[in-house]
Amino acid sequence: MEKVFHAACPLNCWDSCGFKVTVIDGKVTKVEGDPDHPITKGKICGRGRMLEKRVNSGERLLYPLKKIDGDFIRVSWEQALDEIALKLKEYKENFGTTSVLHSHDYANGGLLTNLDSRFFNCYGGVTELTGSLCWGAGIEAQNWDFGDAYSHAPGDLLNSKNIVIWGRNVARTNMHLYEQLQKAKKSGARLFVIDPIYNATAKIADQYISIKPGLDGLLAAGVMKEMTRMGLEDKEFIEMHSVGYQDLQVLLDSVSLEYISSVTEVPIDTITHLAKVYAQRPVATMFGLGMQRYANGGNTIRLIDALVAMSGNIGIAGGGANYASKQVGQSFHTEAITLPNRKKESRNFTMMKQAEGILTATEPEVKMAIVTCGNPLTQLPDTNKAKRAFSSLETLVVVDQYMTDTAEMADYVLPVTAAFETEDVYYSSMYHHYVNHGPKLVEPPGEARTDEWIWSQLANRLGFGEDFAFTREEYLNLGLSSLNKEDITIESLRETKFAELPVDSIPWSDRKFKTPSGKYEFTSTSAVKAGFDGKITLTLPNESKWTNPNLAEKYPFSLLTIHPLRSNHSQHYHLLGNEPEVKVEIAEDIAEARSLTDGDQAVVWNDRGKITGRVSLLKKAHPGTINIDEGIWGKFGGSVNQLTSDLESDNRQGSTLYDCLVNIEKVTI
Ligand SMILES: Nc1nc2c(c(=O)[nH]1)N[C@H]1C(S)=C(S)[C@@H](COP(=O)(O)OP(=O)(O)OC[C@H]3O[C@@H](n4cnc5c(=O)[nH]c(N)nc54)[C@H](O)[C@@H]3O)O[C@H]1N2
Ligand SMILES: Nc1nc2c(c(=O)[nH]1)N[C@H]1C(S)=C(S)[C@@H](COP(=O)(O)OP(=O)(O)OC[C@H]3O[C@@H](n4cnc5c(=O)[nH]c(N)nc54)[C@H](O)[C@@H]3O)O[C@H]1N2
Ligand code: SF4
Ligand SMILES: [Mo]
């Protein structure tokens, strides 16, 4: 019998779409968009539609596996859980609970994925990961400048006169913003795209500005210089609602426009033009995350924030420094689920330095890691170091749906439920302000179990089973308890399918910022408290011809590793039909310098590693730029992270994945 249900996309994505899912005889047969969803309105991307394949694939993990003499053997849940619990007990007794590392990312946007933290907190507190490979540098930057990272509601874009897409690959990664851009353009807004790659969003822009990777902060400084010269800054905002503007002016005076133009490789005329654009309020700046994955990433975002602020585009309809929507996640009572007070010990590694941490930590050494909602062997920078680290562990447990690069290395692999196999509520702190309900629609295959069931089984064996003696409905109501005054409960969400969260659609309109001074901070007191100089600086990427000329001579090209069109990170490659291959996209000047053409095989390398793939020319890309989409598995020729660096960003909270110089050469067979 065929039946259509509402559901929600669980993938880590800006859009958090509402779904209509067809089920026939207990099997998901089709995933489509829910036309009733107020933001996503029935349109979804291929990654969402492909969830049908992801749940039904014959490659799903069906049983707990244990590695014996290098081979995986099927074992019972009883055996796997008993043995893992025994290890957790022994490590706790012999070395303390922080000898266990919880390695994770954010692959599933469900509220109850947070139950992993509840488990590790009740166990006594493990080594945890801080910061983020994804957006950490920018989040910290906005914490310093505004006190938090808040975006305008999507519909507010229709109030903008000018829209600047600054390093966001909208047409590929954020399809409903793309739709919104087309609407805004129709109603007269002008669109600017700043990116080293002439992408599909750049194609619909009124002006595309090509920039050398990693130098957007400097470009923003140039625009601020020109605004100051022309007297275009918003003096009232600066005087009444900010601190530290003098410091910013001193910084801007320390560089010439000619220097900025020569380093960013953006013509002076374009910089002057952008200054005029920023003065024609309201201007919405939509930040992407690519440009902050550099050693200077925090300062890059602070400089663009400063531009948005000094031009008077904060807290006004149609404006905004739109980077993240942290208000969304903050609407939930997450602590009721994670129980942070139960921790007795703690130790942190940054997400970027988890491999380094595993290899070098003492007192205690890391003995065991449990991986949830992440695939570090593909997604972490410096894959070769990650391999050394994860293979040095005494015990590696991976909880996943597929035999990923990380699962391949595990001692125990535990099969977990996928989309539509368990009830949850889904949200993304990236774009819109709605929470979506996702019911359980089908049974999981084989012996796959929910993450929650796995935690409760281990908790029972470790003596804190009472902390997990709740139903899913009870956990969901705990997490939603902060929303009861809005009449949002799990019962109501089952009926309404989605609900608007109580968030400000125009953040900071009251000019009350969450910084220590209550004002917008061009110079940050939170940064000083964290041990940094609170002033913004004009730093450059770590790997560039200015910062490291010798390296740049050996490795003259910038390697970007942006997000793939048809896969969410590593999650869809193996389901794409044709065997995926590494595509090496190169700017036209590189093709000429290395005599490369479409279809050639080329090797791309640096001191950390090398990767081989098929060349494809990138029309109009910034000179010297190469891109290899991230996420490709080891067995298909990846991971491209063999080449990337595990250095942290300037404020230590972000990655430097795109701050990467390489060389390239044709492979002749
Ligand atoms: N199809 C697809 N969509 C996704 C994802 C996916 O894997 N696949 N992942 C989701 C996730 S987790 C995230 S974090 C978001 C990310 O969403 P985006 O921020 O849109 O995407 P990224 O690939 O991180 O960033 C790439 C953009 O930054 C540009 N860029 C790189 N370096 C610079 C620079 O120095 N300056 C400027 N101005 N631009 C630069 C790249 O050319 C590219 O256009 O996408 C989400 N959506
Ligand atoms: N070179 C390079 N590297 C990058 C990036 C880049 O742009 N360039 N982007 C970075 C960014 S922005 C991000 S967000 C990270 C993403 O990094 P990851 O989150 O590690 O990447 P995914 O491929 O999404 O892997 C998630 C894994 O979680 C599993 N999973 C899905 N749902 C569940 C669940 O409910 N429970 C459990 N236990 N497992 C589940 C999936 O099967 C998959 O194997 O990668 C980062 N790495
Ligand atoms: S991956 Fe993103 S755009 Fe695609 S269906 Fe899911 S939430 Fe929507
Ligand atoms: Mo991300």
PDB file of N, CA, C and O and ligand atoms in Angstrom, residues 8-19 31 40 43-49 51 172-176 568 572, ligand 3:
ATOM      1  N   ALA A   8      11.415  15.366   7.212  1.00  0.00           N
ATOM      2  CA  ALA A   8      12.347  16.501   7.198  1.00  0.00           C
ATOM      3  C   ALA A   8      13.715  16.019   6.770  1.00  0.00           C
ATOM      4  O   ALA A   8      14.097  14.881   7.058  1.00  0.00           O
ATOM      5  N   CYS A   9      14.466  16.891   6.111  1.00  0.00           N
ATOM      6  CA  CYS A   9      15.815  16.508   5.704  1.00  0.00           C
ATOM      7  C   CYS A   9      16.747  16.548   6.917  1.00  0.00           C
ATOM      8  O   CYS A   9      16.823  17.560   7.609  1.00  0.00           O
ATOM      9  N   PRO A  10      17.478  15.461   7.174  1.00  0.00           N
ATOM     10  CA  PRO A  10      18.384  15.446   8.326  1.00  0.00           C
ATOM     11  C   PRO A  10      19.788  15.944   7.991  1.00  0.00           C
ATOM     12  O   PRO A  10      20.618  16.069   8.881  1.00  0.00           O
ATOM     13  N   LEU A  11      20.072  16.218   6.690  1.00  0.00           N
ATOM     14  CA  LEU A  11      21.461  16.474   6.293  1.00  0.00           C
ATOM     15  C   LEU A  11      21.962  17.826   6.801  1.00  0.00           C
ATOM     16  O   LEU A  11      21.189  18.775   6.969  1.00  0.00           O
ATOM     17  N   ASN A  12      23.284  17.879   7.012  1.00  0.00           N
ATOM     18  CA  ASN A  12      23.961  19.090   7.474  1.00  0.00           C
ATOM     19  C   ASN A  12      24.001  20.059   6.297  1.00  0.00           C
ATOM     20  O   ASN A  12      24.812  19.921   5.399  1.00  0.00           O
ATOM     21  N   CYS A  13      23.111  21.048   6.317  1.00  0.00           N
ATOM     22  CA  CYS A  13      22.916  21.908   5.141  1.00  0.00           C
ATOM     23  C   CYS A  13      22.279  23.214   5.592  1.00  0.00           C
ATOM     24  O   CYS A  13      21.649  23.267   6.640  1.00  0.00           O
ATOM     25  N   TRP A  14      22.427  24.263   4.794  1.00  0.00           N
ATOM     26  CA  TRP A  14      21.796  25.530   5.132  1.00  0.00           C
ATOM     27  C   TRP A  14      20.267  25.395   5.197  1.00  0.00           C
ATOM     28  O   TRP A  14      19.607  26.029   6.010  1.00  0.00           O
ATOM     29  N   ASP A  15      19.685  24.576   4.297  1.00  0.00           N
ATOM     30  CA  ASP A  15      18.280  24.768   3.928  1.00  0.00           C
ATOM     31  C   ASP A  15      17.242  24.100   4.827  1.00  0.00           C
ATOM     32  O   ASP A  15      16.115  24.581   4.911  1.00  0.00           O
ATOM     33  N   SER A  16      17.566  22.988   5.480  1.00  0.00           N
ATOM     34  CA  SER A  16      16.643  22.280   6.371  1.00  0.00           C
ATOM     35  C   SER A  16      15.242  22.171   5.758  1.00  0.00           C
ATOM     36  O   SER A  16      14.268  22.755   6.212  1.00  0.00           O
ATOM     37  N   CYS A  17      15.144  21.370   4.701  1.00  0.00           N
ATOM     38  CA  CYS A  17      13.918  21.289   3.898  1.00  0.00           C
ATOM     39  C   CYS A  17      12.836  20.424   4.542  1.00  0.00           C
ATOM     40  O   CYS A  17      13.120  19.458   5.241  1.00  0.00           O
ATOM     41  N   GLY A  18      11.600  20.762   4.200  1.00  0.00           N
ATOM     42  CA  GLY A  18      10.461  19.912   4.531  1.00  0.00           C
ATOM     43  C   GLY A  18      10.256  18.921   3.396  1.00  0.00           C
ATOM     44  O   GLY A  18      10.411  19.263   2.227  1.00  0.00           O
ATOM     45  N   PHE A  19       9.909  17.680   3.751  1.00  0.00           N
ATOM     46  CA  PHE A  19       9.775  16.599   2.757  1.00  0.00           C
ATOM     47  C   PHE A  19       8.354  16.036   2.707  1.00  0.00           C
ATOM     48  O   PHE A  19       7.605  16.092   3.691  1.00  0.00           O
ATOM     49  N   VAL A  31      11.394  10.533  -2.278  1.00  0.00           N
ATOM     50  CA  VAL A  31      11.524  11.684  -1.378  1.00  0.00           C
ATOM     51  C   VAL A  31      11.328  12.938  -2.228  1.00  0.00           C
ATOM     52  O   VAL A  31      12.053  13.148  -3.211  1.00  0.00           O
ATOM     53  N   THR A  40      10.934  26.265   2.219  1.00  0.00           N
ATOM     54  CA  THR A  40      11.518  25.415   1.181  1.00  0.00           C
ATOM     55  C   THR A  40      10.491  25.040   0.098  1.00  0.00           C
ATOM     56  O   THR A  40      10.884  24.567  -0.976  1.00  0.00           O
ATOM     57  N   LYS A  43      10.533  22.487  -2.948  1.00  0.00           N
ATOM     58  CA  LYS A  43      11.728  22.259  -3.780  1.00  0.00           C
ATOM     59  C   LYS A  43      12.846  21.677  -2.910  1.00  0.00           C
ATOM     60  O   LYS A  43      13.150  22.216  -1.848  1.00  0.00           O
ATOM     61  N   ILE A  44      13.455  20.615  -3.389  1.00  0.00           N
ATOM     62  CA  ILE A  44      14.584  20.030  -2.669  1.00  0.00           C
ATOM     63  C   ILE A  44      15.690  19.702  -3.661  1.00  0.00           C
ATOM     64  O   ILE A  44      15.463  19.700  -4.863  1.00  0.00           O
ATOM     65  N   CYS A  45      16.863  19.371  -3.138  1.00  0.00           N
ATOM     66  CA  CYS A  45      17.994  19.106  -4.036  1.00  0.00           C
ATOM     67  C   CYS A  45      18.184  17.601  -4.231  1.00  0.00           C
ATOM     68  O   CYS A  45      17.525  16.782  -3.591  1.00  0.00           O
ATOM     69  N   GLY A  46      19.112  17.263  -5.092  1.00  0.00           N
ATOM     70  CA  GLY A  46      19.396  15.860  -5.389  1.00  0.00           C
ATOM     71  C   GLY A  46      19.877  15.071  -4.187  1.00  0.00           C
ATOM     72  O   GLY A  46      19.592  13.879  -4.058  1.00  0.00           O
ATOM     73  N   ARG A  47      20.596  15.763  -3.275  1.00  0.00           N
ATOM     74  CA  ARG A  47      21.074  15.046  -2.080  1.00  0.00           C
ATOM     75  C   ARG A  47      19.893  14.605  -1.230  1.00  0.00           C
ATOM     76  O   ARG A  47      19.899  13.528  -0.631  1.00  0.00           O
ATOM     77  N   GLY A  48      18.874  15.450  -1.162  1.00  0.00           N
ATOM     78  CA  GLY A  48      17.672  15.106  -0.404  1.00  0.00           C
ATOM     79  C   GLY A  48      16.919  13.974  -1.077  1.00  0.00           C
ATOM     80  O   GLY A  48      16.559  12.970  -0.443  1.00  0.00           O
ATOM     81  N   ARG A  49      16.719  14.111  -2.405  1.00  0.00           N
ATOM     82  CA  ARG A  49      15.987  13.058  -3.128  1.00  0.00           C
ATOM     83  C   ARG A  49      16.734  11.733  -3.024  1.00  0.00           C
ATOM     84  O   ARG A  49      16.141  10.667  -2.908  1.00  0.00           O
ATOM     85  N   LEU A  51      18.174  10.488  -0.638  1.00  0.00           N
ATOM     86  CA  LEU A  51      18.050   9.796   0.655  1.00  0.00           C
ATOM     87  C   LEU A  51      17.261   8.487   0.490  1.00  0.00           C
ATOM     88  O   LEU A  51      17.438   7.543   1.259  1.00  0.00           O
ATOM     89  N   ARG A 172      24.811  26.118  -5.354  1.00  0.00           N
ATOM     90  CA  ARG A 172      25.147  24.735  -5.052  1.00  0.00           C
ATOM     91  C   ARG A 172      24.794  24.340  -3.619  1.00  0.00           C
ATOM     92  O   ARG A 172      24.317  23.233  -3.378  1.00  0.00           O
ATOM     93  N   THR A 173      25.033  25.222  -2.664  1.00  0.00           N
ATOM     94  CA  THR A 173      24.942  24.780  -1.257  1.00  0.00           C
ATOM     95  C   THR A 173      23.690  25.273  -0.533  1.00  0.00           C
ATOM     96  O   THR A 173      23.395  24.800   0.545  1.00  0.00           O
ATOM     97  N   ASN A 174      22.977  26.235  -1.100  1.00  0.00           N
ATOM     98  CA  ASN A 174      21.892  26.899  -0.339  1.00  0.00           C
ATOM     99  C   ASN A 174      20.780  27.286  -1.326  1.00  0.00           C
ATOM    100  O   ASN A 174      20.527  28.452  -1.582  1.00  0.00           O
ATOM    101  N   MET A 175      20.129  26.249  -1.900  1.00  0.00           N
ATOM    102  CA  MET A 175      19.263  26.473  -3.058  1.00  0.00           C
ATOM    103  C   MET A 175      18.098  27.431  -2.801  1.00  0.00           C
ATOM    104  O   MET A 175      17.650  28.117  -3.716  1.00  0.00           O
ATOM    105  N   HIS A 176      17.606  27.490  -1.568  1.00  0.00           N
ATOM    106  CA  HIS A 176      16.462  28.383  -1.341  1.00  0.00           C
ATOM    107  C   HIS A 176      16.876  29.840  -1.221  1.00  0.00           C
ATOM    108  O   HIS A 176      16.073  30.737  -1.476  1.00  0.00           O
ATOM    109  N   ASN A 568      26.514  15.368   0.020  1.00  0.00           N
ATOM    110  CA  ASN A 568      26.753  16.143   1.228  1.00  0.00           C
ATOM    111  C   ASN A 568      28.038  15.582   1.834  1.00  0.00           C
ATOM    112  O   ASN A 568      28.030  14.484   2.382  1.00  0.00           O
ATOM    113  N   HIS A 572      27.238  10.917  -0.215  1.00  0.00           N
ATOM    114  CA  HIS A 572      26.516  10.404  -1.382  1.00  0.00           C
ATOM    115  C   HIS A 572      27.404   9.817  -2.482  1.00  0.00           C
ATOM    116  O   HIS A 572      26.878   9.221  -3.420  1.00  0.00           O
TER     117      HIS A 572
HETATM  118  S1  SF4 B   3      20.414  18.640   1.484  1.00  0.00           S
HETATM  119 FE1  SF4 B   3      19.792  20.750   1.955  1.00  0.00          FE
HETATM  120  S2  SF4 B   3      18.784  21.531   0.099  1.00  0.00           S
HETATM  121 FE2  SF4 B   3      18.972  19.316  -0.116  1.00  0.00          FE
HETATM  122  S3  SF4 B   3      17.008  18.534   0.599  1.00  0.00           S
HETATM  123 FE3  SF4 B   3      18.391  18.492   2.365  1.00  0.00          FE
HETATM  124  S4  SF4 B   3      18.089  20.457   3.407  1.00  0.00           S
HETATM  125 FE4  SF4 B   3      17.192  20.632   1.345  1.00  0.00          FE
END
